[in-house]
Structures are given as C-alpha cells and as structure tokens.
Coordinates of C-alpha atoms in Angstrom, one line a residue:
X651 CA -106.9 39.6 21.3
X652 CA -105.1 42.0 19.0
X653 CA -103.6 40.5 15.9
X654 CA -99.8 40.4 15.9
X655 CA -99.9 41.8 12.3
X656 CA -101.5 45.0 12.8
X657 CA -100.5 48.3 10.9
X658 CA -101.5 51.1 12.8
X659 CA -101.0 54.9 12.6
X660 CA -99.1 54.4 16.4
X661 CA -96.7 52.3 14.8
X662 CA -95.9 54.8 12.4
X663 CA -95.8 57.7 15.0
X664 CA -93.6 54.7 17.3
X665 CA -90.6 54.5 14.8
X666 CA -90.3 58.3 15.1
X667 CA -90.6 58.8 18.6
X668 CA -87.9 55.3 19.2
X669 CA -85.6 57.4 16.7
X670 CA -83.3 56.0 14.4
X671 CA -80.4 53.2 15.0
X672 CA -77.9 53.7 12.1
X673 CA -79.1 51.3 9.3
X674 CA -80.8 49.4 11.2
X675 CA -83.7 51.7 11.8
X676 CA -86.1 52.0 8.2
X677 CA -88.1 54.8 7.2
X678 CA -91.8 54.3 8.8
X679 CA -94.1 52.1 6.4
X680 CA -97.3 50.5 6.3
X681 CA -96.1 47.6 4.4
X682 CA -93.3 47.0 7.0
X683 CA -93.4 44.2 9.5
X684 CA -91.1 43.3 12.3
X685 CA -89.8 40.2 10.0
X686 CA -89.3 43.0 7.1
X687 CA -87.8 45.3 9.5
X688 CA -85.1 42.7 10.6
X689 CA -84.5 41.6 7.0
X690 CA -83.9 45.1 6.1
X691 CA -81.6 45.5 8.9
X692 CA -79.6 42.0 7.8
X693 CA -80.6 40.4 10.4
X694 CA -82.7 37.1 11.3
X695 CA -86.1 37.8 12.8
X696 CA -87.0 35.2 15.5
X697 CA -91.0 35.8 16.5
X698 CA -92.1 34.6 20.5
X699 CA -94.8 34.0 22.5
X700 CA -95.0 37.3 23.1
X701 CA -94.0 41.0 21.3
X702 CA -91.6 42.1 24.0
X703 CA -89.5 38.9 23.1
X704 CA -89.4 39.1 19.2
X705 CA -85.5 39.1 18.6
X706 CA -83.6 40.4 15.2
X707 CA -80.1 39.1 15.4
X708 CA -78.1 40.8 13.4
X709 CA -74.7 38.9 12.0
X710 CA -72.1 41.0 10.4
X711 CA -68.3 39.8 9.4
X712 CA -65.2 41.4 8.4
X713 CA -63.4 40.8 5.8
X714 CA -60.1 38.8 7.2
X715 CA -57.4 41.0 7.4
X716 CA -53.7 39.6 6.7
X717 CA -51.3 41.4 9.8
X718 CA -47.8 41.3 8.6
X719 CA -45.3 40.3 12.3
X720 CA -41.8 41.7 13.1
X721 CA -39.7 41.2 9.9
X722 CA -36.9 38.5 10.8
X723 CA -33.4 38.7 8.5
X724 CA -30.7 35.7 8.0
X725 CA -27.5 35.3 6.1
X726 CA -26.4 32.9 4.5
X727 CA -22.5 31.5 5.0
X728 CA -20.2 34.2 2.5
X729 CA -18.8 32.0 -0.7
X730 CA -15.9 33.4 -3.0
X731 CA -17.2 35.2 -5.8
X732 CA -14.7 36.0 -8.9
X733 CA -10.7 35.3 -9.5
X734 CA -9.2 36.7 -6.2
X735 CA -6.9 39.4 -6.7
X736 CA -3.1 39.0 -5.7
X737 CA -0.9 41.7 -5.0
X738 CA 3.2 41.1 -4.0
X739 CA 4.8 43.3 -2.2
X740 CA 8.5 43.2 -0.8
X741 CA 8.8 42.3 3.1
X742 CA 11.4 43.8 5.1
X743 CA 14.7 42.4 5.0
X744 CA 16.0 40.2 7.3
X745 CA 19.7 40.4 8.7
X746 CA 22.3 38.9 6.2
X747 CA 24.7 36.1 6.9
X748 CA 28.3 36.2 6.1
X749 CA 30.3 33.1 5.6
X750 CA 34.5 33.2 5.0
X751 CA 36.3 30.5 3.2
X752 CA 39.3 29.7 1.6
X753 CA 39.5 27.6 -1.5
X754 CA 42.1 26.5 -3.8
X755 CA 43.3 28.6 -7.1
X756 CA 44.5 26.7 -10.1
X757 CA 46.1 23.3 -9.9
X758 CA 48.6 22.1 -7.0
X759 CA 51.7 21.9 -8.2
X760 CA 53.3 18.9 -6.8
X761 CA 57.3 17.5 -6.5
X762 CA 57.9 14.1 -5.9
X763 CA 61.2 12.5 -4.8
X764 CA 62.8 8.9 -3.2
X765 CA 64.3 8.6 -0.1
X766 CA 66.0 5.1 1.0
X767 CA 66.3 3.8 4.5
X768 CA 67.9 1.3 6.4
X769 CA 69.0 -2.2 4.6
X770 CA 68.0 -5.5 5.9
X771 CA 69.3 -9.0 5.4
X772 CA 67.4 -12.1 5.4
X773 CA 68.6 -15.5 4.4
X774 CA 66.1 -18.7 3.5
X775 CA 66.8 -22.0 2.2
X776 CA 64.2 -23.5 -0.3
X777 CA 64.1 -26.1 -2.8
X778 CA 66.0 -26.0 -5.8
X779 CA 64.6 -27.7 -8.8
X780 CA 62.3 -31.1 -8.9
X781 CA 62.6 -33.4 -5.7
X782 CA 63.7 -37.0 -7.0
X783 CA 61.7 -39.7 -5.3
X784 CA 62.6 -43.9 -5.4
X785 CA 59.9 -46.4 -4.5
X786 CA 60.9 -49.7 -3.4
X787 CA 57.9 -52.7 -3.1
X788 CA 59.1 -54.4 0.8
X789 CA 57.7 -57.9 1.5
X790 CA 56.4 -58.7 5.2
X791 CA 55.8 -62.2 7.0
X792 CA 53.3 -64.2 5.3
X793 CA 50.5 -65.6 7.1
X794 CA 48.5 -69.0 6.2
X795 CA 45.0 -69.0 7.2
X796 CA 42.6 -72.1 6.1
X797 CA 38.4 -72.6 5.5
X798 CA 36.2 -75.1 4.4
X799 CA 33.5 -74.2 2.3
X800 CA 30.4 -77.3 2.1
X801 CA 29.4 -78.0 -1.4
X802 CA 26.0 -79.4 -2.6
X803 CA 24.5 -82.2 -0.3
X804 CA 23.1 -85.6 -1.5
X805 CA 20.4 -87.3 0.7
X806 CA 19.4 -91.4 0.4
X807 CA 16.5 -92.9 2.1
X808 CA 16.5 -96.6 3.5
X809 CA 13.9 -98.1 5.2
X810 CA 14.0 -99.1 9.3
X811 CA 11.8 -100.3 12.0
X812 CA 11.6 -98.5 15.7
X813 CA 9.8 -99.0 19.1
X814 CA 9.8 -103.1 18.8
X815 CA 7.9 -104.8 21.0
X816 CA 7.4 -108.3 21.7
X817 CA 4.0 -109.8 21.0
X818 CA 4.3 -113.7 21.6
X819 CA 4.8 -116.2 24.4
X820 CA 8.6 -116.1 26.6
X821 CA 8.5 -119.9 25.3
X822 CA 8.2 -119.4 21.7
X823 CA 11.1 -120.1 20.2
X824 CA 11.4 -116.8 18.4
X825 CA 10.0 -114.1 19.7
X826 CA 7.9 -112.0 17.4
X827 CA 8.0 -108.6 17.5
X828 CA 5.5 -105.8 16.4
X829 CA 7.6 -102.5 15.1
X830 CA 7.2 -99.1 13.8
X831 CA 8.2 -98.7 10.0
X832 CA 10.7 -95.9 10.0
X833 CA 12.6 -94.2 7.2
X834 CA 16.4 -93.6 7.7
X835 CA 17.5 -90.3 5.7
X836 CA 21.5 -90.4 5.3
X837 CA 22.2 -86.4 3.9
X838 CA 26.1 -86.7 2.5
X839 CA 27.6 -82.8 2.8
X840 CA 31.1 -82.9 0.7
X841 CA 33.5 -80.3 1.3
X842 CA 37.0 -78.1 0.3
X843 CA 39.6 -77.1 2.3
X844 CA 40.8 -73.9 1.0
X845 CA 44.8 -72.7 2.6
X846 CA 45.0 -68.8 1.7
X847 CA 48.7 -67.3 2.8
X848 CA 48.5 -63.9 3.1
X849 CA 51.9 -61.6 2.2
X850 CA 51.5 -58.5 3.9
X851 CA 53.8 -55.2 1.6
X852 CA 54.3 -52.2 1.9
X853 CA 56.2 -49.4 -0.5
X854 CA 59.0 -47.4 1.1
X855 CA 60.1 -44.2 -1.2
X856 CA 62.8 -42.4 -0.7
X857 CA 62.6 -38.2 -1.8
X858 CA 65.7 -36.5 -2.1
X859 CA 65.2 -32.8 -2.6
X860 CA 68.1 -30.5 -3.7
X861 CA 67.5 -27.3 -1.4
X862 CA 69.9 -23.7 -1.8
X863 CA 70.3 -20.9 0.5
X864 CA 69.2 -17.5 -0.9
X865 CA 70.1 -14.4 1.1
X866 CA 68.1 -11.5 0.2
X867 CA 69.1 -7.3 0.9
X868 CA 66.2 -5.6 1.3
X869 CA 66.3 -1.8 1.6
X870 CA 63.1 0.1 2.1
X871 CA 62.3 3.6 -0.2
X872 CA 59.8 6.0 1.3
X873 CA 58.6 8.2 -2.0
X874 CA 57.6 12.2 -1.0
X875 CA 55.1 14.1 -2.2
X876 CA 55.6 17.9 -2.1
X877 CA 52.4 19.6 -3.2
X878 CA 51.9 23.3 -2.8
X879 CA 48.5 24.9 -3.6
X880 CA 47.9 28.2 -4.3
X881 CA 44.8 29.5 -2.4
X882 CA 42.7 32.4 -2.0
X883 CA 40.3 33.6 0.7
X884 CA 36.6 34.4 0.0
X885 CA 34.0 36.4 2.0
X886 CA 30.2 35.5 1.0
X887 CA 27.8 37.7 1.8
X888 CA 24.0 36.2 1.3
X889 CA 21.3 38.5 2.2
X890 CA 17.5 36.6 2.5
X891 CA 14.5 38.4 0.8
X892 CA 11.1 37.8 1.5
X893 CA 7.9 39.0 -0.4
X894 CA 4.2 39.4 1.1
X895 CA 1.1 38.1 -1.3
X896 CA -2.3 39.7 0.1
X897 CA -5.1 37.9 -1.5
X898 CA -8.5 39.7 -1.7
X899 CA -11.1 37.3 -2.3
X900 CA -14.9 39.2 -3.0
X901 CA -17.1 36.9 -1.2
X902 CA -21.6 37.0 -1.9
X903 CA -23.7 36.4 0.7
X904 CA -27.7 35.5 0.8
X905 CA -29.9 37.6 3.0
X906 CA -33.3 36.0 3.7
X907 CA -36.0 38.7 4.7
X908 CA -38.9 36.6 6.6
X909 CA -42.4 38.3 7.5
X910 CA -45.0 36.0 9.6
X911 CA -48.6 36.5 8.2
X912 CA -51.8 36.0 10.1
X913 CA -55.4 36.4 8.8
X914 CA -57.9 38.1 11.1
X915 CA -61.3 37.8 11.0
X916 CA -63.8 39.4 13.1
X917 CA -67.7 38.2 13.6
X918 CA -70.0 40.5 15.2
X919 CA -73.4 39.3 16.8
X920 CA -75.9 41.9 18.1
X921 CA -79.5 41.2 19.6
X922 CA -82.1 43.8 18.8
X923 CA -85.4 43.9 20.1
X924 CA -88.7 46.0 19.4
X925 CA -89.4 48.9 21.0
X926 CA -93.3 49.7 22.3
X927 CA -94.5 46.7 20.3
X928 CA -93.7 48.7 17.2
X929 CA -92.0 47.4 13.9
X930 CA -89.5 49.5 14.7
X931 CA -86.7 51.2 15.3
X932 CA -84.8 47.9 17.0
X933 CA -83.1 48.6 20.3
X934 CA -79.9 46.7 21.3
X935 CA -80.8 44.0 24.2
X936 CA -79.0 44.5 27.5
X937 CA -78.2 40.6 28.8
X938 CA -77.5 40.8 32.4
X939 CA -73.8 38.7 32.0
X940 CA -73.2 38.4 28.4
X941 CA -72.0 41.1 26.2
X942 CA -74.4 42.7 23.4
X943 CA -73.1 42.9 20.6
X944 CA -71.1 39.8 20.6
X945 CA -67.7 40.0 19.0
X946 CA -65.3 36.8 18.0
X947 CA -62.1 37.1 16.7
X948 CA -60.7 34.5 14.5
X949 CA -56.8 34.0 13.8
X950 CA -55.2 31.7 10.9
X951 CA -51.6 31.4 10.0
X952 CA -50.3 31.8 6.7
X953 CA -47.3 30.8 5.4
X954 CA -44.5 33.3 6.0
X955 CA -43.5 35.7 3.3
X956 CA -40.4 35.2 2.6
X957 CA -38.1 37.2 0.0
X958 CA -34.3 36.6 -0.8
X959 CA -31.6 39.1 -1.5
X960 CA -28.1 38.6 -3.1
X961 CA -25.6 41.0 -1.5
X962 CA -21.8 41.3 -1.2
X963 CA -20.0 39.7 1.6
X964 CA -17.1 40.7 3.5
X965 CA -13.8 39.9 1.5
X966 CA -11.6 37.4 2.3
X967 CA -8.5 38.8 2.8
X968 CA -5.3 36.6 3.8
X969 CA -1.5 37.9 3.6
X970 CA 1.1 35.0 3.1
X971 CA 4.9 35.2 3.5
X972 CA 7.2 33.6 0.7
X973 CA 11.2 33.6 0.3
X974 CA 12.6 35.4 -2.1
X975 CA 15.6 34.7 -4.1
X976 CA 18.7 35.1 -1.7
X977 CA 21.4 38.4 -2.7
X978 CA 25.0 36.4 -2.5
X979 CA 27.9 38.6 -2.8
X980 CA 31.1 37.2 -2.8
X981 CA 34.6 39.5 -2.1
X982 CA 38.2 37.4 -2.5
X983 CA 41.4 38.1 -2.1
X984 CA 44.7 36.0 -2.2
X985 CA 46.1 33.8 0.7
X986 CA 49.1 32.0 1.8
X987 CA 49.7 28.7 -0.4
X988 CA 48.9 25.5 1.4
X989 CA 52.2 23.0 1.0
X990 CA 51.7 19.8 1.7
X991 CA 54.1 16.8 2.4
X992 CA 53.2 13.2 1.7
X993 CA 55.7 10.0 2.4
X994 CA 53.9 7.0 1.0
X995 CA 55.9 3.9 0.6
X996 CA 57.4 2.9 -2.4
X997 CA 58.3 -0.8 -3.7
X998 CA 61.3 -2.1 -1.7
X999 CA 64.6 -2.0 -3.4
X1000 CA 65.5 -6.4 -3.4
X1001 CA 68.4 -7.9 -4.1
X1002 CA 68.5 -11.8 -4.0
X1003 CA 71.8 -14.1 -3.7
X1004 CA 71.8 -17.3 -4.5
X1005 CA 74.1 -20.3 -3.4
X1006 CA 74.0 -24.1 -2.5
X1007 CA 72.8 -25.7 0.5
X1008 CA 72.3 -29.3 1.8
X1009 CA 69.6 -32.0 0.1
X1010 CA 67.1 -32.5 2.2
X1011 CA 66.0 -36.6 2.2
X1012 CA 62.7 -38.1 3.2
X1013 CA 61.6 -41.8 3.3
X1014 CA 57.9 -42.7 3.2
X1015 CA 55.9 -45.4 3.8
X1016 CA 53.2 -46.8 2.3
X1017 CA 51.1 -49.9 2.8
X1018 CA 50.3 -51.8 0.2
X1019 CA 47.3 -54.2 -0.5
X1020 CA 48.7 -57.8 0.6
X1021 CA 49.2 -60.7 -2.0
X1022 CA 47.1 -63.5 -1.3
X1023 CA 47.5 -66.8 -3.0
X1024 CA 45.1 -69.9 -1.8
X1025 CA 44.7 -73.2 -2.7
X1026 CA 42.4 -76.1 -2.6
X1027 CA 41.8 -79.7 -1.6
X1028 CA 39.0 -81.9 -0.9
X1029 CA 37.8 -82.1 2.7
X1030 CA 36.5 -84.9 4.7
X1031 CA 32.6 -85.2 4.2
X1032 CA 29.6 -84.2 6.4
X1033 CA 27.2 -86.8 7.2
X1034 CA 24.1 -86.5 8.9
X1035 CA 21.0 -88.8 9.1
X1036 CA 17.4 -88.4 10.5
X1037 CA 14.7 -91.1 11.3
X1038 CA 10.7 -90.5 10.8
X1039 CA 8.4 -92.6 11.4
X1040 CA 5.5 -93.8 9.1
X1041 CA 2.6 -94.6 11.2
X1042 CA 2.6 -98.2 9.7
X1043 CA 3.1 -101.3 11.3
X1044 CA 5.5 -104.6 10.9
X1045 CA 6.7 -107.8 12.4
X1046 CA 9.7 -109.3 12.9
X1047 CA 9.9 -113.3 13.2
X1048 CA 6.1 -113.2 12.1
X1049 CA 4.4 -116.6 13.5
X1050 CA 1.2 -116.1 11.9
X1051 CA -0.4 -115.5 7.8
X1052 CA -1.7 -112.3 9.2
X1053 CA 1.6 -111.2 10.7
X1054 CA 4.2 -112.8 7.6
X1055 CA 1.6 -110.3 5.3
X1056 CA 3.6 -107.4 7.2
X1057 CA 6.4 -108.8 7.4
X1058 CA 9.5 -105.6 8.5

C-alpha cells in the first residue's frame, strides 16, 4: 500500500493540471503536504480513511459592519426665550356717547316770608297753685276677742295600788287583797286669760284744689320759601379709546436627530477537498442539500446614535385689547332758572287767657293699722293625771308575816 505521504513528480504536474483556486491554491512544492496545503489556505485539514475524503475547511469572517437605519427626528415642546417684545398700537374707535344735563350755576337765591291762617280757640281748666289736703284719724267699732295661753306645768307623783284581787277565805273577817303597785302622776298646767279689743281706724283726707280756666287763641303761620336757581344746560360728549398690545414672544425648541445602529457580521464556511489524490489545488465540495460555502449572518443592536440640536421655535404671538383713556368734551349754554316754592310750618302764634274757675274737692280714705290694747288675768288651771304600773306586788289587810312584809 502506497504511503499517504508521498511526494511524487505527478503531484507536482497535478497542481497544474487542477489549476489554481484564488489563494487557496499554492505554488507546486515538494515540501507541501495536504495538511500544509490547507494551513496555507487558512483552513483546518481534517485527514480520513481514505484520500478522496481528506477535507480543508476553510473559516473566514468579516469584520462587523455597523449599518446606520432611517434617521428618526423629534421636537421638543417650544419655551419662551428672551424679554418678549410689546408693541401698542391704537384700535379703532368705537362710537361716542352723548349725555345732556342741566345743573345749577352759582348759589339759589332764596326769599322767605310768613303767612297766617285761620285762628282757633280752645279753653282748659287746670290746677292753679298747690292742692291743700286735711287728714282726719276716724275711729271704728271696737272688737274684744280673748285667748288663754298655758304656762309651765308642774307634775307630783303619789303612790297607788290597781287590779286588787282577793286572796283569803269569804269567812275571814277581812278580806286580803293582793294589788298591783301603781304610781299616780298629777301634771298641774296654769294658765292666762288674755282680752285683746281691737279698734279698727281709718284716715279720711280731704284735697281741695284751686283750678282756673285758661282760654288759649291759637293762630297757625305757614313760613314760604321762594328759591330761584340759576341753571345752565350741558352737553357731554365722551368718546371711548381703545389700544391693541401685540406681544412677540421668541420661543427655542430641541430637535432630537435619532439613528438605529446595528452591527453585521458575516461568517463564511467552505469545504474543499483534494483533487486526483494530489496536495493540491483544493476544489470546493458539492453537498447534495447543503450549501458550499456556508454563509451566517450575525446581527447585534447598538445603542442608537443620538444627537441634539437647539433651534428657534415658532413665536408666540398674542394681541390683547385694553381701554384707553375716554375723550370727554363738555359744550354749555344757559337755561331757564328753576324757582322753587316751599311752605313749611312755622311755630303757632299763642295767646293764653287766664281767669278763675271752681275748686275741685276730693276726700280719700285710708285704712289705718287698728289699735289694739289687751289685758291679762289668771286662768283656771289644767290638770291632768296618768297611772303606771310598777310590776311589784302588795297587800291590803295582810293576814300573814309574809304578806304584812308588803304591805300596800
């Protein structure tokens, strides 16, 4: 069996008949082997059971690529930037109003006079001077009424017997008899008899009051006013203004500029084989499904580049309507006076006569506290007495030692 590390002059004369692929085919040498050939190619040499299935896979990469996407633009919200600038400039007028009036000129002058009316009379009597009054004390009926009042009691206690019973023989010739001790209480109550006579009184007083007739003329005065005014009649014209303020506010804005990056990178796999059992040239292997060379494509994503700009916005521009200050024009010219008449009433003209008239007499009466006088004599006494027992016993007509020993 031939050795699979032969260097031959076919091999040589092989690698020119296969021809050259790119790179990958190396100038004929004696020194080159199929694992040399591969190495040279950048490639890994992979030896089989036999020559036809010797495989130099060849693995090549790209270098990533970053792709830039479709740029994508924002703006921010637009912010006032700078002192706005104001600028007033007169609105159109507006129709004017026109007002008439008439007012006074100078001070009224003013006339008064009296003017008296119609006299009435009136006559009233009332009291003339001090009213003189006389009281006079009357007596009534007296009336006697008596009381008895109970002074201090005295009590005295004697003894007493109670509940006797007889204790001997009907024969005897006294009976004896067994009693209860008792004690008599005489309570002696003395009293007063007291005679009060009551003498009802009462004051009577007698007002005599002096009275006079006074008859009064009373004639009424009515005072008028005559005032005359001079006046005068005005004509005000007012004419509104109005101004407009246009405010131009500059305004910035942020405009955001983002790009979405990707990286790319691309990893190619090719199979070679040998051609006529020669170290070379290699010859791309045709797989019956799989494609030859094999290509992957790898995509990352990157953070978005993103840049900021600082622009101008759109001003702000606002108009505002303010009142101006009002043209007033006033034309006058003179009027008729204004005369006024006033009647106010004045203090009555009164005149009082005086003469006599009859006393008028009253007689009151007024009860008096009565006069009470009493007097005093001694009464007939209370008396009152009480019996209570004392539990203990006695005898009268005692027969025996025993019984004389208790003797009532």
């Amino acid at each position: 069996m031939k050795s699979r590390r032969y260097i031959t002059g076919l091999a040589a004369v092989g690698l020119l008949v296969g021809g050259a692929v790119g790179p990958l085919a190396p100038a004929a040498n004696a020194t080159h082997t199929r694992a040399h050939t591969c190495l040279q190619a950048g490639g890994v040499y992979t030896e089989a059971a036999t020559q036809g299935g010797d495989r130099c896979v060849v693995t090549t990469r790209t270098l990533p690529v970053t792709v830039a996407g479709v740029p994508e633009t924002t703006y921010s919200n637009a912010v006032p930037f700078g002192s706005p600038i104001v600028v007033d400039s007169p609105a159109p007028l507006v129709d004017a109003t026109t007002e008439t009036e008439t007012r006074d000129v100078g001070d009224p002058v003013v006339v008064e006079t009296e003017r008296p009316g119609t006299p009435s009379v009136s006559s009233e009597e009332i009291d003339a001077g001090e009213s003189t009054a006389v009281p006079v004390v009357v007596a009534g009926t007296p009336v006697t009424t008596t009381r008895t009042e109970r002074g201090t009691p005295t009590s005295t206690d004697a003894p007493g017997t109670r509940n006797c019973q007889r204790v001997n023989n009907d024969k005897g010739a006294k009976p004896v008899e067994r009693c209860e001790r008792t004690v008599v209480t005489t309570t002696t109550t003395p009293t007063t008899v007291i005679t009060t006579v009551t003498t009802p009184q009462e004051r009577v007083t007698t007002t005599t009051q002096l009275r006079e007739t006074v008859t009064t003329t009373t004639t009424p005065v009515t005072e008028v006013s005559t005032s005359s005014q001079q006046q005068e009649s005005c004509v005000t014209t007012t004419q509104p203004t109005s101004f407009t303020r246009t405010t131009t506010q500059a305004t910035t804005q942020t405009r955001t500029v983002t790009v979405p990056r990707t990286r790319t990178a691309t990893t190619t796999v090719t199979t070679y084989r040998y051609e006529l059992n020669t170290t070379a040239p290699l010859v791309l292997v045709v797989f019956p499904i799989a494609a030859n060379p094999r290509i992957v494509v790898n995509e990352t994503a990157l953070a978005p580049l993103v840049t900021t700009f600082q622009e101008a916005g759109e001003p702000v521009i606002t108009n505002e309507t303010f009142p101006g200050e009002d043209l007033v024009n006033t034309l006058c010219a003179p009027a008729a006076p204004e005369v006024t008449v006033t009647e106010a009433a004045a203090p009555d003209d009164v005149q009082e006569v005086t003469t006599p008239a009859n006393p008028e007499v009253t007689v009151d009466r007024e009860t008096l506290a009565p006069l009470e006088t009493e007097t005093s004599a001694p009464g007939a006494p209370v008396v009152t007495s009480s019996t209570r027992g004392t539990g203990d016993t006695c005898y009268n007509n005692p027969a025996t030692a025993e019984q004389r020993a208790s003797r009532c």
